[in-house]
Amino acid sequence: MSDVPDRSFDYDYDGIQEYDNPLPRWWVYLFIGTIIFAAVYYPYYHFGSGKLPSQQWAEDMEEWNRLHPPVPLPNEDELMPMSSDKGVLERGKGVFATRCVSCHGPDGGGQVGPNLTDDYAIHGYSRANIVKVVNDGVAAKGMIAWGPQLSREDVVAVGLYAYSLRGSKPANPKAPQGDPIR
Ligand code: HEC
């Protein structure tokens, strides 16, 4: 091992030796720099007035919500003319096929979710009620809130399509749930 320079440690494992080189200066300064940075950063953001990403995010969301107040869902009078619009129902049918059949069945006869075609409803059977359930969901019962996931047009269209299913004859109707529709 004669070619190993002087500044190596005094051991030799199967011919493997370790140099005792000093760390490069720039590296040492960088390292000390990170410690100084942390000593300022940590107290400022964790105990001082600095905002952590989660706080900043919450504030930005509050600001965004203030600037964009939620647009109210259309009421029954506004929905009524739309529910006979073929284009709206076609659109709703498309959304239903991708988003709703897994729980309400391909023809709305119900699976995990209730039968949408019978004369019973848990949350009422007006157009507005149905659009609201679709938009807000029923988190505790496993009905997804579609408002945050779909456009308003899709929520309205699929709600009105669900409304239009009443009276149709599904292949495997689920037993009624909720109250009789008056
Ligand atoms: C993950 C399963 C699931 C999916 C997907 C789902 N639903 Fe539901 N839905 C449910 C469940 C469960 C209920 C019953 C809620 C309750 O018991 O209050 C429900 C309730 C409803 C109701 C109210 C029925 C009533 O009797 O009042 C409507 C309307 C409805 N869903 C429409 C839709 C539409 C439209 C879609 C697609 C955009 C959809 N659902 C997607 C599970 C689902």
Tab-separated table of C-alpha atoms and ligand atoms in Angstrom:
chain	number	residue	atom	x	y	z
A	1	MET	CA	0.000	0.000	0.000
A	2	SER	CA	2.858	2.328	-0.676
A	3	ASP	CA	0.829	4.578	-3.015
A	4	VAL	CA	-1.552	5.642	-0.239
A	5	PRO	CA	-0.678	9.243	0.734
A	6	ASP	CA	0.480	10.181	4.215
A	7	ARG	CA	-2.792	11.617	5.327
A	8	SER	CA	-4.625	8.384	5.630
A	9	PHE	CA	-5.900	6.710	8.721
A	10	ASP	CA	-3.757	4.174	10.299
A	11	TYR	CA	-5.722	1.083	9.419
A	12	ASP	CA	-6.003	-1.258	6.537
A	13	TYR	CA	-8.882	-3.659	6.007
A	14	ASP	CA	-8.090	-6.116	3.275
A	15	GLY	CA	-6.219	-3.407	1.467
A	16	ILE	CA	-8.910	-0.779	1.938
A	17	GLN	CA	-7.731	2.404	3.558
A	18	GLU	CA	-9.399	5.711	4.257
A	19	TYR	CA	-7.971	9.126	3.434
A	20	ASP	CA	-8.000	11.730	6.165
A	21	ASN	CA	-8.660	14.679	3.883
A	22	PRO	CA	-10.114	17.871	5.368
A	23	LEU	CA	-13.595	18.762	4.147
A	24	PRO	CA	-13.564	21.325	1.349
A	25	ARG	CA	-13.887	24.820	2.711
A	26	TRP	CA	-16.898	25.726	0.633
A	27	TRP	CA	-18.671	22.674	1.991
A	28	VAL	CA	-17.941	23.565	5.609
A	29	TYR	CA	-19.198	27.135	5.079
A	30	LEU	CA	-22.312	25.863	3.392
A	31	PHE	CA	-22.912	23.492	6.281
A	32	ILE	CA	-22.503	26.232	8.872
A	33	GLY	CA	-24.740	28.378	6.702
A	34	THR	CA	-27.562	25.850	6.845
A	35	ILE	CA	-27.331	25.775	10.643
A	36	ILE	CA	-27.548	29.541	10.839
A	37	PHE	CA	-30.430	29.490	8.369
A	38	ALA	CA	-32.296	26.903	10.443
A	39	ALA	CA	-31.717	28.893	13.641
A	40	VAL	CA	-33.541	31.826	12.028
A	41	TYR	CA	-36.088	29.895	9.981
A	42	TYR	CA	-37.340	27.537	12.659
A	43	PRO	CA	-38.234	30.068	15.371
A	44	TYR	CA	-39.632	32.493	12.787
A	45	TYR	CA	-42.017	30.015	11.170
A	46	HIS	CA	-42.830	27.792	14.138
A	47	PHE	CA	-42.986	30.294	17.013
A	48	GLY	CA	-42.873	33.713	15.401
A	49	SER	CA	-45.013	35.546	12.896
A	50	GLY	CA	-44.013	33.473	9.869
A	51	LYS	CA	-46.830	31.521	8.242
A	52	LEU	CA	-46.489	27.818	7.613
A	53	PRO	CA	-47.799	26.542	4.277
A	54	SER	CA	-50.981	25.167	5.891
A	55	GLN	CA	-51.773	28.533	7.503
A	56	GLN	CA	-51.029	30.410	4.306
A	57	TRP	CA	-53.198	27.969	2.392
A	58	ALA	CA	-56.115	28.373	4.819
A	59	GLU	CA	-55.858	32.156	4.533
A	60	ASP	CA	-55.711	32.035	0.748
A	61	MET	CA	-58.738	29.746	0.662
A	62	GLU	CA	-60.656	32.110	2.921
A	63	GLU	CA	-59.767	34.983	0.651
A	64	TRP	CA	-60.744	32.996	-2.428
A	65	ASN	CA	-64.090	32.041	-0.887
A	66	ARG	CA	-64.712	35.654	0.053
A	67	LEU	CA	-64.079	36.739	-3.534
A	68	HIS	CA	-66.081	33.831	-4.986
A	69	PRO	CA	-69.184	33.358	-2.857
A	70	PRO	CA	-70.984	30.119	-3.733
A	71	VAL	CA	-73.553	30.503	-6.481
A	72	PRO	CA	-76.874	29.190	-5.155
A	73	LEU	CA	-78.327	26.114	-6.837
A	74	PRO	CA	-81.224	26.818	-9.194
A	75	ASN	CA	-84.653	26.591	-7.573
A	76	GLU	CA	-87.616	24.502	-8.672
A	77	ASP	CA	-89.002	27.207	-10.963
A	78	GLU	CA	-85.695	27.548	-12.757
A	79	LEU	CA	-85.238	23.787	-13.013
A	80	MET	CA	-88.716	22.986	-14.284
A	81	PRO	CA	-88.248	24.170	-17.890
A	82	MET	CA	-84.800	22.578	-18.051
A	83	SER	CA	-86.090	19.152	-17.079
A	84	SER	CA	-87.932	18.796	-20.394
A	85	ASP	CA	-84.885	19.922	-22.390
A	86	LYS	CA	-83.609	16.941	-24.403
A	87	GLY	CA	-80.054	18.291	-24.493
A	88	VAL	CA	-79.948	18.602	-20.702
A	89	LEU	CA	-81.283	15.069	-20.203
A	90	GLU	CA	-78.855	13.649	-22.763
A	91	ARG	CA	-76.009	15.317	-20.943
A	92	GLY	CA	-77.331	14.024	-17.624
A	93	LYS	CA	-77.574	10.525	-19.009
A	94	GLY	CA	-73.910	10.629	-19.995
A	95	VAL	CA	-72.837	11.801	-16.551
A	96	PHE	CA	-75.064	9.186	-14.919
A	97	ALA	CA	-73.458	6.415	-16.960
A	98	THR	CA	-69.968	7.281	-15.725
A	99	ARG	CA	-70.599	8.570	-12.203
A	100	CYS	CA	-73.726	7.045	-10.777
A	101	VAL	CA	-74.327	3.550	-12.133
A	102	SER	CA	-71.829	1.965	-9.753
A	103	CYS	CA	-74.163	2.683	-6.842
A	104	HIS	CA	-77.574	3.319	-8.366
A	105	GLY	CA	-77.478	0.661	-11.085
A	106	PRO	CA	-77.309	1.136	-14.863
A	107	ASP	CA	-81.024	1.945	-15.034
A	108	GLY	CA	-81.330	3.675	-11.660
A	109	GLY	CA	-82.882	0.604	-10.035
A	110	GLY	CA	-80.540	0.889	-7.078
A	111	GLN	CA	-77.625	-1.098	-5.658
A	112	VAL	CA	-75.674	0.431	-2.809
A	113	GLY	CA	-77.646	3.612	-3.447
A	114	PRO	CA	-81.424	3.741	-3.415
A	115	ASN	CA	-83.751	2.984	-6.289
A	116	LEU	CA	-84.321	6.259	-8.127
A	117	THR	CA	-87.264	5.023	-10.165
A	118	ASP	CA	-89.809	4.089	-7.505
A	119	ASP	CA	-92.355	6.200	-5.663
A	120	TYR	CA	-90.218	6.599	-2.554
A	121	ALA	CA	-87.512	9.107	-1.714
A	122	ILE	CA	-85.320	9.653	1.311
A	123	HIS	CA	-84.583	13.284	0.544
A	124	GLY	CA	-87.739	14.328	-1.261
A	125	TYR	CA	-88.645	14.200	-4.884
A	126	SER	CA	-88.657	17.751	-6.195
A	127	ARG	CA	-86.140	18.653	-8.893
A	128	ALA	CA	-84.542	21.064	-6.435
A	129	ASN	CA	-84.283	18.392	-3.721
A	130	ILE	CA	-82.613	15.954	-6.063
A	131	VAL	CA	-80.185	18.494	-7.492
A	132	LYS	CA	-79.314	19.486	-3.930
A	133	VAL	CA	-78.646	15.891	-2.839
A	134	VAL	CA	-76.482	15.366	-5.907
A	135	ASN	CA	-74.585	18.581	-5.240
A	136	ASP	CA	-74.140	18.219	-1.466
A	137	GLY	CA	-74.121	14.417	-1.119
A	138	VAL	CA	-74.983	12.553	2.073
A	139	ALA	CA	-71.544	11.926	3.480
A	140	ALA	CA	-72.711	9.765	6.389
A	141	LYS	CA	-74.599	7.400	4.060
A	142	GLY	CA	-72.061	7.126	1.270
A	143	MET	CA	-73.669	9.396	-1.300
A	144	ILE	CA	-70.883	11.450	-2.807
A	145	ALA	CA	-71.061	15.260	-2.948
A	146	TRP	CA	-70.749	15.874	-6.674
A	147	GLY	CA	-70.737	19.662	-6.439
A	148	PRO	CA	-66.981	19.903	-5.942
A	149	GLN	CA	-66.260	17.303	-8.641
A	150	LEU	CA	-68.579	18.174	-11.496
A	151	SER	CA	-69.453	21.427	-13.217
A	152	ARG	CA	-72.674	23.065	-12.127
A	153	GLU	CA	-74.188	22.207	-15.532
A	154	ASP	CA	-73.369	18.530	-15.039
A	155	VAL	CA	-74.787	18.503	-11.502
A	156	VAL	CA	-78.043	20.022	-12.724
A	157	ALA	CA	-78.201	17.792	-15.800
A	158	VAL	CA	-77.575	14.545	-13.918
A	159	GLY	CA	-79.976	15.594	-11.159
A	160	LEU	CA	-82.717	16.228	-13.686
A	161	TYR	CA	-81.911	12.973	-15.429
A	162	ALA	CA	-82.251	11.146	-12.081
A	163	TYR	CA	-85.556	12.951	-11.588
A	164	SER	CA	-86.721	11.748	-15.001
A	165	LEU	CA	-86.097	8.099	-14.087
A	166	ARG	CA	-89.112	7.869	-11.815
A	167	GLY	CA	-91.702	5.505	-13.229
A	168	SER	CA	-89.243	3.698	-15.494
A	169	LYS	CA	-88.985	-0.054	-15.067
A	170	PRO	CA	-85.488	-1.099	-13.953
A	171	ALA	CA	-84.370	-4.716	-14.345
A	172	ASN	CA	-83.634	-5.363	-10.663
A	173	PRO	CA	-85.445	-2.768	-8.595
A	174	LYS	CA	-84.180	-2.336	-5.047
A	175	ALA	CA	-86.775	-2.311	-2.274
A	176	PRO	CA	-88.176	1.146	-1.535
A	177	GLN	CA	-86.362	3.404	0.918
A	178	GLY	CA	-87.587	6.611	2.470
A	179	ASP	CA	-91.039	8.136	2.318
A	180	PRO	CA	-93.725	7.770	-0.327
A	181	ILE	CA	-93.686	10.601	-2.816
A	182	ARG	CA	-96.820	12.677	-2.507
B	1	HEC	C1	-70.648	5.607	-3.873
B	1	HEC	C2	-72.021	5.304	-4.141
B	1	HEC	C3	-72.873	6.358	-4.819
B	1	HEC	C4	-72.635	7.014	-5.992
B	1	HEC	C5	-71.428	6.873	-6.922
B	1	HEC	C6	-73.767	7.861	-6.215
B	1	HEC	N1	-74.669	7.722	-5.196
B	1	HEC	FE1	-76.456	8.658	-5.036
B	1	HEC	N2	-76.755	7.801	-3.231
B	1	HEC	C7	-75.946	6.860	-2.652
B	1	HEC	C8	-76.490	6.475	-1.369
B	1	HEC	C9	-75.893	5.461	-0.411
B	1	HEC	C10	-77.658	7.241	-1.207
B	1	HEC	C11	-78.611	7.213	-0.001
B	1	HEC	C12	-78.327	8.392	0.889
B	1	HEC	C13	-79.135	8.332	2.175
B	1	HEC	O1	-79.410	7.225	2.640
B	1	HEC	O2	-79.431	9.412	2.681
B	1	HEC	C14	-77.798	8.044	-2.401
B	1	HEC	C15	-78.848	8.914	-2.620
B	1	HEC	C16	-79.083	9.555	-3.820
B	1	HEC	C17	-80.247	10.332	-4.112
B	1	HEC	C18	-81.416	10.583	-3.169
B	1	HEC	C19	-82.374	9.432	-3.257
B	1	HEC	C20	-83.541	9.580	-2.313
B	1	HEC	O3	-84.212	8.565	-2.095
B	1	HEC	O4	-83.801	10.680	-1.814
B	1	HEC	C21	-80.139	10.777	-5.383
B	1	HEC	C22	-81.120	11.627	-6.165
B	1	HEC	C23	-78.861	10.303	-5.878
B	1	HEC	N3	-78.245	9.559	-4.912
B	1	HEC	C24	-78.373	10.574	-7.133
B	1	HEC	C25	-77.086	10.234	-7.531
B	1	HEC	C26	-76.501	10.678	-8.766
B	1	HEC	C27	-77.201	11.534	-9.804
B	1	HEC	C28	-75.237	10.178	-8.806
B	1	HEC	C29	-74.161	10.388	-9.866
B	1	HEC	C30	-73.787	11.765	-10.132
B	1	HEC	C31	-75.041	9.388	-7.598
B	1	HEC	N4	-76.188	9.464	-6.847
B	1	HEC	C32	-73.896	8.686	-7.305
B	1	HEC	C33	-74.785	6.351	-3.176
B	1	HEC	C34	-74.168	6.816	-4.329
